[in-house]
Coordinates of C-alpha atoms in Angstrom, one line a residue:
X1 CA 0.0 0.0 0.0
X2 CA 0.9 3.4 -0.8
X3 CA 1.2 6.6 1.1
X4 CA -1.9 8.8 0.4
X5 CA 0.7 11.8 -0.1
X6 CA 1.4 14.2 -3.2
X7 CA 4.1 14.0 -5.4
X8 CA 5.9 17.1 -6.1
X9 CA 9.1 16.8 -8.0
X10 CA 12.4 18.1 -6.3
X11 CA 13.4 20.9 -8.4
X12 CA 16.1 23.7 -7.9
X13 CA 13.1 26.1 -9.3
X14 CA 10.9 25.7 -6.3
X15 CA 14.2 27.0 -3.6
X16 CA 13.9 30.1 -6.0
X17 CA 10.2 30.1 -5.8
X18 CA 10.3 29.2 -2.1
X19 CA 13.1 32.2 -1.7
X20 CA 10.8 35.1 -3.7
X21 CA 7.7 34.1 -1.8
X22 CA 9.0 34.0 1.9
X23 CA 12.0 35.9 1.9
X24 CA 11.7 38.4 -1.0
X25 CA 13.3 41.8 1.1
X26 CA 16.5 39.9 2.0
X27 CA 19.9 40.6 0.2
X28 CA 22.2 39.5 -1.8
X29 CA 25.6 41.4 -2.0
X30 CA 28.3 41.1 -4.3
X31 CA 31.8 42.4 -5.0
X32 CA 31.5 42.8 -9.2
X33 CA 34.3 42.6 -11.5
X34 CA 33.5 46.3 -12.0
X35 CA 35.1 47.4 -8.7
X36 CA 31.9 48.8 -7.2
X37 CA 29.7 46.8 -4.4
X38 CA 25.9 45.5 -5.6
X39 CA 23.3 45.0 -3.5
X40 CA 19.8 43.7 -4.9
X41 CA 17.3 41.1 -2.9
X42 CA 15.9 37.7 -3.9
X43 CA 12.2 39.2 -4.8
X44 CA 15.3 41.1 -7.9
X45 CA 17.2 37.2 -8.3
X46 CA 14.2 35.8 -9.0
X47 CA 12.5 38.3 -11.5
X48 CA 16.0 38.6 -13.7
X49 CA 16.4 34.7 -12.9
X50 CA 13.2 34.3 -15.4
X51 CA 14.2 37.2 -17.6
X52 CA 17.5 35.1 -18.4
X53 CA 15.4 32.1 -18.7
X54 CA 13.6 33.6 -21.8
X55 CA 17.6 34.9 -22.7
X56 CA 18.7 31.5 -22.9
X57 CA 15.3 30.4 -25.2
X58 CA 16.2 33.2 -27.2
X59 CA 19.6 31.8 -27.9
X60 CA 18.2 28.2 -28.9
X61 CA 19.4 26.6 -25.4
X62 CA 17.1 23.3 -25.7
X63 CA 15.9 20.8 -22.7
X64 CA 19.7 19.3 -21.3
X65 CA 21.5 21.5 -23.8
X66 CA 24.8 22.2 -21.4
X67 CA 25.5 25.8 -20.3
X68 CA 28.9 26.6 -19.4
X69 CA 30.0 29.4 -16.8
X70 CA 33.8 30.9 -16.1
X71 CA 33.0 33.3 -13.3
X72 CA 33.5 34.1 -10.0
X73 CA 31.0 34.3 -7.1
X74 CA 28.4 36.7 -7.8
X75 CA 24.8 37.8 -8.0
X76 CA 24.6 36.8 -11.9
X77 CA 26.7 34.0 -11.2
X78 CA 23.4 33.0 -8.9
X79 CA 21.3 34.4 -11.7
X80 CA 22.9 31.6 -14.0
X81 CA 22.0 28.7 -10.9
X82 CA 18.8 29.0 -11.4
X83 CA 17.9 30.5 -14.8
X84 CA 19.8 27.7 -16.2
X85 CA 18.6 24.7 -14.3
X86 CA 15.5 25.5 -13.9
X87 CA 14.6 25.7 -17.3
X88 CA 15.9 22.5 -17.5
X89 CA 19.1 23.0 -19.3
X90 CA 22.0 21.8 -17.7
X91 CA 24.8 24.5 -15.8
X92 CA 28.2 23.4 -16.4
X93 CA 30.4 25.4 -14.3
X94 CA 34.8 25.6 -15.8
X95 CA 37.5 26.3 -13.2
X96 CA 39.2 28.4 -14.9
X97 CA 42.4 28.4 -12.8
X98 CA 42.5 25.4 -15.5
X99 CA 44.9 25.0 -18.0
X100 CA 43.4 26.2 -21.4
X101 CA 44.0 23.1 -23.3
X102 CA 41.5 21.6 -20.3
X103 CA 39.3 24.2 -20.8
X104 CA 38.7 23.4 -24.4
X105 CA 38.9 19.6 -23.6
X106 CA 36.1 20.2 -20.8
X107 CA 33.8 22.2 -22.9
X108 CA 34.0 19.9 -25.9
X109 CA 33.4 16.8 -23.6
X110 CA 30.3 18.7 -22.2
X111 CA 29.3 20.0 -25.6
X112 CA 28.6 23.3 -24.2
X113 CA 26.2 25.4 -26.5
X114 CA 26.9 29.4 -24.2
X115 CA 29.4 30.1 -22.6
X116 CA 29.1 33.2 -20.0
X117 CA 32.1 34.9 -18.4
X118 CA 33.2 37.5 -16.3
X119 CA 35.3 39.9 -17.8
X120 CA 38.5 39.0 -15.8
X121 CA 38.8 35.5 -17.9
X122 CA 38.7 37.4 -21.0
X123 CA 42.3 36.4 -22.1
X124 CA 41.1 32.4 -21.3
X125 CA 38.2 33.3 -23.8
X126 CA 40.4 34.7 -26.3
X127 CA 42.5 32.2 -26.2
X128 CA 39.8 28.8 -26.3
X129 CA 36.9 31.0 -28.8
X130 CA 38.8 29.5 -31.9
X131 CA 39.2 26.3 -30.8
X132 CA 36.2 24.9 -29.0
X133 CA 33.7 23.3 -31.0
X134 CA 29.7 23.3 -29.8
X135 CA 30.0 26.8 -28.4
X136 CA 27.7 29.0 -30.4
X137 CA 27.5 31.8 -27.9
X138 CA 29.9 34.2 -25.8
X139 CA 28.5 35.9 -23.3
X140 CA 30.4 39.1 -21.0
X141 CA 28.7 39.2 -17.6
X142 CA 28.7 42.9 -17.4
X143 CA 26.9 46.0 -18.8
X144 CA 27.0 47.6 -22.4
X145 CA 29.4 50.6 -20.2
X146 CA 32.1 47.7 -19.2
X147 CA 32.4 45.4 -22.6
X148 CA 35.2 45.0 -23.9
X149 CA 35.9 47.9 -26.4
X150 CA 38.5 45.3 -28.6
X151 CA 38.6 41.6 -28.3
X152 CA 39.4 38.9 -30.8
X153 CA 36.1 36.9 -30.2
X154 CA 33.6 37.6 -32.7
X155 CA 30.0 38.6 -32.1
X156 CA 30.4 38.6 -28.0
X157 CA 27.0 39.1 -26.8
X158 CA 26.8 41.2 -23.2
X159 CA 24.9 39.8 -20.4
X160 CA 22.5 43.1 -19.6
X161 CA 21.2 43.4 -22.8
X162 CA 20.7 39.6 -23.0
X163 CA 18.3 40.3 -20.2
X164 CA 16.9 44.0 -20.6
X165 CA 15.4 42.5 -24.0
X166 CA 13.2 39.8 -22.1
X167 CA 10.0 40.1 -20.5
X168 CA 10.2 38.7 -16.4
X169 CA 6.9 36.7 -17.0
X170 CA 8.2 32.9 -16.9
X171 CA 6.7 29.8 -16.1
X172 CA 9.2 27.8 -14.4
X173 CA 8.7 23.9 -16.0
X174 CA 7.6 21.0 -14.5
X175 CA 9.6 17.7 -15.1
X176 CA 10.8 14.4 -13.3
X177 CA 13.4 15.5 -10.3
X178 CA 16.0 13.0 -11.8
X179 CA 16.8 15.6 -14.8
X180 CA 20.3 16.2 -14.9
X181 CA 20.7 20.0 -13.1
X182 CA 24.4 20.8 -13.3
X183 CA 27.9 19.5 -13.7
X184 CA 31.3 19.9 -12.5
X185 CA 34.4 18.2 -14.0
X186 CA 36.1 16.7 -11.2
X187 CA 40.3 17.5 -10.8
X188 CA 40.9 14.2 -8.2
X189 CA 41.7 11.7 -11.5
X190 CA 44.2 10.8 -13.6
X191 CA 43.8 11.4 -17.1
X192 CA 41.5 13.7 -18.7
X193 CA 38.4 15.2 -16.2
X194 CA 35.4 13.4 -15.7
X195 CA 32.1 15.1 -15.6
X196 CA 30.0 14.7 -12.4
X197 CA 26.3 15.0 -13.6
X198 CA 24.2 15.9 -10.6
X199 CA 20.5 16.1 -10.5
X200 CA 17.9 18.3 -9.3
X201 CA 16.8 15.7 -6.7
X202 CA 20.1 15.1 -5.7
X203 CA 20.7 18.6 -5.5
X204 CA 17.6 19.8 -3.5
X205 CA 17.8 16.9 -0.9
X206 CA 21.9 17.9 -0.3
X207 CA 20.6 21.1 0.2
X208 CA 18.2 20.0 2.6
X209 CA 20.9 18.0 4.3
X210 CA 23.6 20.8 4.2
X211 CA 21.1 23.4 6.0
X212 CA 20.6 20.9 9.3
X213 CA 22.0 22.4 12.5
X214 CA 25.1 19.5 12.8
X215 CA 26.2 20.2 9.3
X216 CA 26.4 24.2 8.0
X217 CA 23.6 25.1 10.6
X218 CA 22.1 27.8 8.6
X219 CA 19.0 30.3 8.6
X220 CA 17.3 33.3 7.6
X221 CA 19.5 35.1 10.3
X222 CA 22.4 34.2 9.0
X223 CA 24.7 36.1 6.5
X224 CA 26.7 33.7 4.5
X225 CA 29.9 34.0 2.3
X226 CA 31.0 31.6 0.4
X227 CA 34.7 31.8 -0.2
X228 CA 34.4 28.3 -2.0
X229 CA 34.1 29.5 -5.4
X230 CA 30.6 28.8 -7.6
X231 CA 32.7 27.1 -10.1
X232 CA 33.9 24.5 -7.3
X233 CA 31.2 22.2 -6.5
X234 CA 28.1 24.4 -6.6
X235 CA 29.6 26.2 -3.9
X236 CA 29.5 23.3 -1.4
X237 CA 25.6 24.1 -2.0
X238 CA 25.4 27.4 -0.5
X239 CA 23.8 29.4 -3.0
X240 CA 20.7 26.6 -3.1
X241 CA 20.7 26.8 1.2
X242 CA 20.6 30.3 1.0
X243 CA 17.8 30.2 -1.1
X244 CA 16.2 27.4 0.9
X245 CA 16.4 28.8 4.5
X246 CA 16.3 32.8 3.6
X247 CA 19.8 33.8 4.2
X248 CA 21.5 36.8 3.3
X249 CA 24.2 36.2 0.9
X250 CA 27.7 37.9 0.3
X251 CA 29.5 37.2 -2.7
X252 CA 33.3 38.1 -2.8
X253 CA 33.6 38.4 -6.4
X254 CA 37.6 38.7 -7.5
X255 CA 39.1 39.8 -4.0
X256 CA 39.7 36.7 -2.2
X257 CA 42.5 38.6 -0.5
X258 CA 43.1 38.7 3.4
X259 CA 42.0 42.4 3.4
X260 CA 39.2 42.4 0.6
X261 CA 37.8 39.5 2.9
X262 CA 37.6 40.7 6.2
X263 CA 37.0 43.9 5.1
X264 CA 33.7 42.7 3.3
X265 CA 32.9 40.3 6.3
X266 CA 32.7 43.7 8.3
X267 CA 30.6 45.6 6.4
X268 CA 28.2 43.1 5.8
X269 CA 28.0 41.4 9.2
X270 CA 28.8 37.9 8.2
X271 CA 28.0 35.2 10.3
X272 CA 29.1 32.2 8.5
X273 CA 32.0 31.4 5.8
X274 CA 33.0 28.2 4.4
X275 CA 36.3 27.9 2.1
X276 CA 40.1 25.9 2.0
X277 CA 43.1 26.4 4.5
X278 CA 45.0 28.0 2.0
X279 CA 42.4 30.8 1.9
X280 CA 42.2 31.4 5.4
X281 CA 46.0 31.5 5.8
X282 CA 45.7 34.7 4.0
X283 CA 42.9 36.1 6.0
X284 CA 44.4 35.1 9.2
X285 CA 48.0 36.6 8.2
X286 CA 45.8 40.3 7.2
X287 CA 44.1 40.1 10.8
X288 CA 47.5 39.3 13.0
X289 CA 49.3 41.6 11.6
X290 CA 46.8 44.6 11.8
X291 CA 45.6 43.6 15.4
X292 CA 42.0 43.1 13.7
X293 CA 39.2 41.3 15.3
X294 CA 35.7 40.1 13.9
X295 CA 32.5 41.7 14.8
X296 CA 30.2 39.4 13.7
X297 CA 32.0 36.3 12.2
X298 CA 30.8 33.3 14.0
X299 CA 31.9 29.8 12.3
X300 CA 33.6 29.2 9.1
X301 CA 33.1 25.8 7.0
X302 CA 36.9 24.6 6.5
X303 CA 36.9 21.5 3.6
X304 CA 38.9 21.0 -0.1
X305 CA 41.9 19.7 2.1
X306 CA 42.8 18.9 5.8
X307 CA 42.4 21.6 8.1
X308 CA 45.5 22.2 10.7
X309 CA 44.8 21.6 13.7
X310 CA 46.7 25.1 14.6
X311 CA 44.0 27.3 12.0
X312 CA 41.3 25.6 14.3
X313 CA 43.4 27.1 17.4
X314 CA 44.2 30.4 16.1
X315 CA 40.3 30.4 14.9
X316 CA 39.0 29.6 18.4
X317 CA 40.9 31.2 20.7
X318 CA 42.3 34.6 18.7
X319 CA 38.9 35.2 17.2
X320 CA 36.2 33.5 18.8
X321 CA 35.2 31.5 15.7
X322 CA 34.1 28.2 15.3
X323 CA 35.7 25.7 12.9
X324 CA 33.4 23.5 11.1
X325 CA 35.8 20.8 9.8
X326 CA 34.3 19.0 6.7
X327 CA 34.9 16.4 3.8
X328 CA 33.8 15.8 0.5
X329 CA 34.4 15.5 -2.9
X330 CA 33.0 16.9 -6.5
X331 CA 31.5 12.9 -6.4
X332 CA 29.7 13.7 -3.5
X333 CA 27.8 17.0 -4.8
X334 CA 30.3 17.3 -2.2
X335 CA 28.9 17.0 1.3
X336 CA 30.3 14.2 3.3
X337 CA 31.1 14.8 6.7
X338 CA 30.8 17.6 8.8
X339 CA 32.6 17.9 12.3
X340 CA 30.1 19.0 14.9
X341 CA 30.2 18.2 18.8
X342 CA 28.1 16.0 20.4
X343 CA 26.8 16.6 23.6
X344 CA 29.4 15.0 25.8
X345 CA 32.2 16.9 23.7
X346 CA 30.5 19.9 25.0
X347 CA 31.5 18.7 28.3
X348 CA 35.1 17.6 27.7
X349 CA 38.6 19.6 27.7
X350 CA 39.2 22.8 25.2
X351 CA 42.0 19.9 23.8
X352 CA 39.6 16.8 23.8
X353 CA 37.4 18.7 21.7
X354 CA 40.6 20.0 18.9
X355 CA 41.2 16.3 18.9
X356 CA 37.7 16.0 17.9
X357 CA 37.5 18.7 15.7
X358 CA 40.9 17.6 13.7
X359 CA 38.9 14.5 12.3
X360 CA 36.9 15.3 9.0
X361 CA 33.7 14.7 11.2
X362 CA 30.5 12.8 11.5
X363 CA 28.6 11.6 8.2
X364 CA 25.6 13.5 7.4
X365 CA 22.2 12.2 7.0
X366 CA 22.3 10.4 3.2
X367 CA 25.7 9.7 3.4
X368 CA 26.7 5.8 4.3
X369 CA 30.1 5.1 5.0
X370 CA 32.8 2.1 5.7
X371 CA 36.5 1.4 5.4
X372 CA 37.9 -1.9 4.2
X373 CA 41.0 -3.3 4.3
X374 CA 43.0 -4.4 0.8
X375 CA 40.7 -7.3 0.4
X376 CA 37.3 -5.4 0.8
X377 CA 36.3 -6.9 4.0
X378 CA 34.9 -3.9 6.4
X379 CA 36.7 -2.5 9.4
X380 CA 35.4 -1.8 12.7
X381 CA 34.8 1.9 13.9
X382 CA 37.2 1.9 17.0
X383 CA 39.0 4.7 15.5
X384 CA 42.2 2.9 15.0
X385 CA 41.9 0.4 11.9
X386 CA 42.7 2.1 8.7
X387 CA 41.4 1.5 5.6
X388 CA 40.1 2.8 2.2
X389 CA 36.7 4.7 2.6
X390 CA 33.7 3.8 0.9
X391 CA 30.5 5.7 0.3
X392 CA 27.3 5.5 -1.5
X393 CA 24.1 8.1 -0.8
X394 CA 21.9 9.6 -3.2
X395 CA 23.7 12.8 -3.8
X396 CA 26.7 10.3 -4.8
X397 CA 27.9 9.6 -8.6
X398 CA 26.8 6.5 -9.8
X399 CA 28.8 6.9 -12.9
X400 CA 30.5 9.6 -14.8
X401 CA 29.3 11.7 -18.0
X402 CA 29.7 10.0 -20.8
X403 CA 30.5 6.6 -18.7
X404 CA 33.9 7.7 -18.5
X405 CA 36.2 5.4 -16.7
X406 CA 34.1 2.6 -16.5
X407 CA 31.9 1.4 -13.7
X408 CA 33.4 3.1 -10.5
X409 CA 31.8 1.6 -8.1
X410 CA 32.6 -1.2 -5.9
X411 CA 29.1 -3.7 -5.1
X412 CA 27.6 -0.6 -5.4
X413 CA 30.4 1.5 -3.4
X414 CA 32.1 4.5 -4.4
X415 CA 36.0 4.5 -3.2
X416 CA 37.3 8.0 -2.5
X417 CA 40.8 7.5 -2.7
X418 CA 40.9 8.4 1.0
X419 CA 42.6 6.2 3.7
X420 CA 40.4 6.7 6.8
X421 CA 39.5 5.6 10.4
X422 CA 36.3 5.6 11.9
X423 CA 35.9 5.8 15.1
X424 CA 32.9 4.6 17.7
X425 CA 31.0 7.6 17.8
X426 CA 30.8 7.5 13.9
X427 CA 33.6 10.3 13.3
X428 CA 35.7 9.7 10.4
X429 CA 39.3 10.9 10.1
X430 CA 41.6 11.4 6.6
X431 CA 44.7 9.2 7.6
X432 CA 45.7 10.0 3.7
X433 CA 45.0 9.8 0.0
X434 CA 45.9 6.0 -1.1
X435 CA 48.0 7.8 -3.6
X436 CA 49.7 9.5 -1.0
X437 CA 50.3 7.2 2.0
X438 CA 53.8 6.9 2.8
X439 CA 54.9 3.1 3.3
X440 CA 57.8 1.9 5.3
X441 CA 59.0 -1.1 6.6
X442 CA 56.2 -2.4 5.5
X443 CA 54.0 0.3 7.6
X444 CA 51.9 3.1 7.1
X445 CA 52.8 6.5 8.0
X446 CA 50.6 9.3 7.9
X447 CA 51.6 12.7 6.2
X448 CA 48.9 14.5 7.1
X449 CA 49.3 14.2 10.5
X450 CA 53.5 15.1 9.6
X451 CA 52.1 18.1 8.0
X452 CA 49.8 19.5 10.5
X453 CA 52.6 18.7 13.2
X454 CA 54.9 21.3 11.1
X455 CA 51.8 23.7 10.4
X456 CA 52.0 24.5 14.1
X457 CA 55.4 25.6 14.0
X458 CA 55.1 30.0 14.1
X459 CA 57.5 30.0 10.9
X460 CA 55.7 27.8 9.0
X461 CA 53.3 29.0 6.7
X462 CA 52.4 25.4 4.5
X463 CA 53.7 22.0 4.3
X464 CA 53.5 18.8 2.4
X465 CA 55.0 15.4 3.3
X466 CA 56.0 13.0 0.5
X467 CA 57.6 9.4 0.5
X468 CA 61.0 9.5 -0.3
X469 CA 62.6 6.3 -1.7
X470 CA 65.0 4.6 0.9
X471 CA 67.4 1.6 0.5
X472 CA 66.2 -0.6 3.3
X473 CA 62.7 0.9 4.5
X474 CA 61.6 1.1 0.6
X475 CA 60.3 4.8 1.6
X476 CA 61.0 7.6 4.2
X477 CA 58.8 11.0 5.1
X478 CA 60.6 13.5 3.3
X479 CA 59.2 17.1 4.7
X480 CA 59.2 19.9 2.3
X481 CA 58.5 23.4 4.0
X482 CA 57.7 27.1 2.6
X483 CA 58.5 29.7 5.6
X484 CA 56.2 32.7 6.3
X485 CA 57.6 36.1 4.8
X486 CA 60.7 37.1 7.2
X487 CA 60.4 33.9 9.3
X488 CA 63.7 31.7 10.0
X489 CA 63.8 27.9 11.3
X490 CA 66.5 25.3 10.8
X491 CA 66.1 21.8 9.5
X492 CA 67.2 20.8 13.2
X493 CA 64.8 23.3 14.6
X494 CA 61.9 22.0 12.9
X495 CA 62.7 18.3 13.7
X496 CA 63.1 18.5 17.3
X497 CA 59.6 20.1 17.3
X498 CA 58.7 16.7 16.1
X499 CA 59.9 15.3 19.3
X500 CA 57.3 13.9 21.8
X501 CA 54.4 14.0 19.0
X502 CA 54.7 11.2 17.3
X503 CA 56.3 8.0 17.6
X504 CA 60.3 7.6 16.4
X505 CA 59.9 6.1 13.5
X506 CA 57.7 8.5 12.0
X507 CA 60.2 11.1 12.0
X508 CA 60.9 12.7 8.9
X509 CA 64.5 11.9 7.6
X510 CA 64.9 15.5 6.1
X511 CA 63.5 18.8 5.2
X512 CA 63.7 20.7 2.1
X513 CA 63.0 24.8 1.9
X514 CA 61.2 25.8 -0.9
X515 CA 60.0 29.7 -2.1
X516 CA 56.3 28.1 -3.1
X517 CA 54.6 25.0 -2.6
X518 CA 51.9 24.3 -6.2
X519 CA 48.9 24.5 -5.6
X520 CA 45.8 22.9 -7.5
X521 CA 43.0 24.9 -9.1
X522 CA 41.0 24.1 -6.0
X523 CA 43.6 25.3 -3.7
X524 CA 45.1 21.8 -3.5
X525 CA 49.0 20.7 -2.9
X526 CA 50.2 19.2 -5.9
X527 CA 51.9 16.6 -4.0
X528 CA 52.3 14.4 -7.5
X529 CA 54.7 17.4 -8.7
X530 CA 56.6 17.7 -5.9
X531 CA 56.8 13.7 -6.0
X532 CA 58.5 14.3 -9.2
X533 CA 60.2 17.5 -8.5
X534 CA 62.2 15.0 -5.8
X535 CA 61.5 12.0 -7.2
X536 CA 66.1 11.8 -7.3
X537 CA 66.7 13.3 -4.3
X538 CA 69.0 11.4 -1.9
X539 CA 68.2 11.2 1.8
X540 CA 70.5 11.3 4.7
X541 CA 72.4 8.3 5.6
X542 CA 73.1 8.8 8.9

């Protein structure tokens, strides 16, 4: 027998809707390309929202034709969210901290028919116009004052006048929630990127999940700014949760700079941020060394990569925000993990809970979870077996675009590539990527606990650990450090802060200064070119 219930699908459309009807006054507030600050509400994002639905109908965009974006985090950058999807095309947002030649090969392999940008990635469009092959349309994301007065791509349409020319009456459609919404190309393979095809199902109900008070705790009191860029992930979700729970929203635009952060955080009375450590190292080195304090800032969301235990600190204790620790991935829409307290943390030591807080966190609801050892055979949660992680929800790939790659999943398990414990209360901790794990003697060694360990040292501004190959133990922890501007420490300095913190054998046979450490176009270490950048070099004998 069957529930007695209606069925109404699961579109992006209806947060929009939802947004206009309940919470039409509230703002949105963006840093532009232009230089100058916007501020319009969502009763505006929804009414130009439809306008550039008719836009896109008036370019030929068709049911699941792919729409591609190269922008940062704005207001039309939003506009595009839900114009796009919710006409039931299909947003494809580009990194474009990309290569060009992946660019191209991204936009081919999605078959993009538009492409909008903002006017800072002109010089990437330039470049790609000639050589990409479904793109019919170019279109600036500014006004007909700020186009380009000379550009080598022919016939570039400008984003205003796309919309001024359309009427704001639009009937959002109606169509099954499994229509493919958006789609992000994922930078964790090898090879060419894969294209992560989400849904609007998949999308509203991760929405749902990421608004709950254990994972991004969110509301119509809150003003949230996403550091995260759109073009990363949907934004870990935030412009659909703002939408869902009212929210006011403050897009950075360009200045992702220590002072253009905080400086925007002030004026607009931010409450919540979410972004990656390497981020935050530059807001953090602004704020020390101007004696500045938040006036509002409450708790950031810190994901992309592991966050040091000593940003959690400095977080906490110099600023009185709280550090949401979280995991995911671009095959997880991303949402994984999340690392809120329960109540009996509430009750332990300030340094029980930064134990707790250094672990990736506790799975949200829709998000199963195990790790197995090299012969698939699960491992128990006591917080000390380590395995690879498995996951499976439904706002996790099944398969890539195209069926790239194959089947990925294992008995109907996706493998993340992570190495992870578990532990009884259900919170999961990154020991490593598999790729990354450091073996020797025939054990495993962790480098991100070796890295967060030298993250805590005052002169150390990032650091990545890599095996090193070694004659008898196969491979060694080779440490390779970038100082902060004007800092000193000495190889022997930085190892006897090693001392007491983790067992002997762990210790890392050397350290390498370096001027800059690469970083991915997430914000990423690039541990495989360091891996090669070293790949000869010759460790200590003694």
């Amino acid at each position: 027998m069957n529930g007695l219930m209606m069925q109404q699908q699961l579109l992006i459309s209806s947060l929009l809707v939802h947004a206009d009807r309940h919470h039409a006054d509230q703002e949105i507030v963006s840093r532009r390309v232009e230089g100058d600050i916007h501020r319009y509400t969502y009763r505006d994002l929804a009414r130009r929202s439809r306008q550039m639905a008719n836009a896109l109908a008036a370019l030929g965009v068709k049911d699941s034709d792919r729409v591609g974006t190269l922008a940062w985090n704005g207001y039309r950058h939003m506009e595009l969210y839900y114009a796009v999807s919710g006409s039931g095309a299909i947003l494809h947002t580009i990194n474009p901290r990309l290569h060009p030649d992946q660019i191209v090969y991204i936009a081919d392999h999605a078959e993009d028919q538009v492409l909008f940008f903002d006017l800072t990635f002109l010089p990437i469009i330039e470049a790609i116009a000639p050589r990409v092959k479904t793109i019919k349309h170019f279109v600036a994301m500014t006004d007909r004052a700020h186009m380009p007065r000379e550009t080598k791509v022919a016939n570039l349409l400008c984003y205003e006048e796309l919309l001024e020319a359309q009427s704001d009456r639009y009937e959002w459609p109606q169509f099954d929630e499994n229509h493919a919404s958006s789609m992000c190309y994922t930078s964790g393979t090898t090879g060419n990127p894969k294209g992560v095809l989400y849904s609007h199902r998949s999308t509203v109900l991760h929405a749902y999940a990421g608004a709950l008070p254990d994972v991004l705790d969110c509301s119509a009191n809150d003003s949230i700014l996403p550091v995260v860029p759109m073009f990363h992930v949907n934004a870990w979700s935030l412009p659909y949760v703002g939408c869902m729970v009212g929210a006011k929203m403050v897009y950075p635009g360009p200045g992702l700079d220590g002072k253009s952060l905080y400086e925007l955080m002030e004026s607009e009375q931010v409450t919540l941020s979410a972004g990656v450590p390497t981020v935050w190292q530059g807001l953090l080195g602004y704020m020390e060394q101007n004696g500045l304090r938040f006036s509002s800032m409450k708790r950031t969301v810190i994901g992309g990569s592991a966050c040091p235990p000593a940003m959690t600190k400095k977080f906490n204790e110099a600023y009185g925000v709280h550090v949401l620790h979280a995991w995911g991935m671009t095959e997880m829409s991303p949402l994984g993990t999340v690392c809120a307290f329960k109540p009996k943390h509430l009750k332990a030591t300030q340094e029980e809970r930064y134990a707790v807080q250094a672990k990736q966190g506790r799975g949200v609801f829709g998000v199963d979870m195990k790790v197995v050892d090299p012969n698939g055979r699960e491992l128990p949660w006591d917080g000390k077996s380590s395995g690879d992680l498995l996951v499976r929800g439904p706002w996790v790939i099944e398969k890539y675009f195209k069926g790239e790659g194959g089947d990925p999943l294992v008995d109907g398990w996706f493998p993340t590539g992570d190495v992870a414990t578990i532990d009884a209360d259900g919170y999961m901790q990154i020991t490593d990527r598999s790729k990354d794990v450091i073996k020797s003697g025939g054990e495993w060694i962790s480098s991100i606990d070796l890295e967060n360990i030298a993250m805590a040292h005052p002169a150390v501004a990032m650091a990545a650990c890599i095996a090193s190959k070694h004659p008898k133990w196969d491979e060694r922890p080779l440490l390779v450090v970038m100082k902060k501007p004007g800092a000193e420490v000495t190889r022997e300095e930085l190892l006897k802060f090693y001392e007491g913190k983790i067992a002997k054998w762990w210790m890392p046979d050397d350290v390498v200064f370096v001027e800059s450490i690469p970083l991915g176009a997430t914000g990423k270490m690039l541990k495989n070119r360091l891996r090669e950048q070293f790949k000869d070099y010759k460790l200590p004998t003694a």
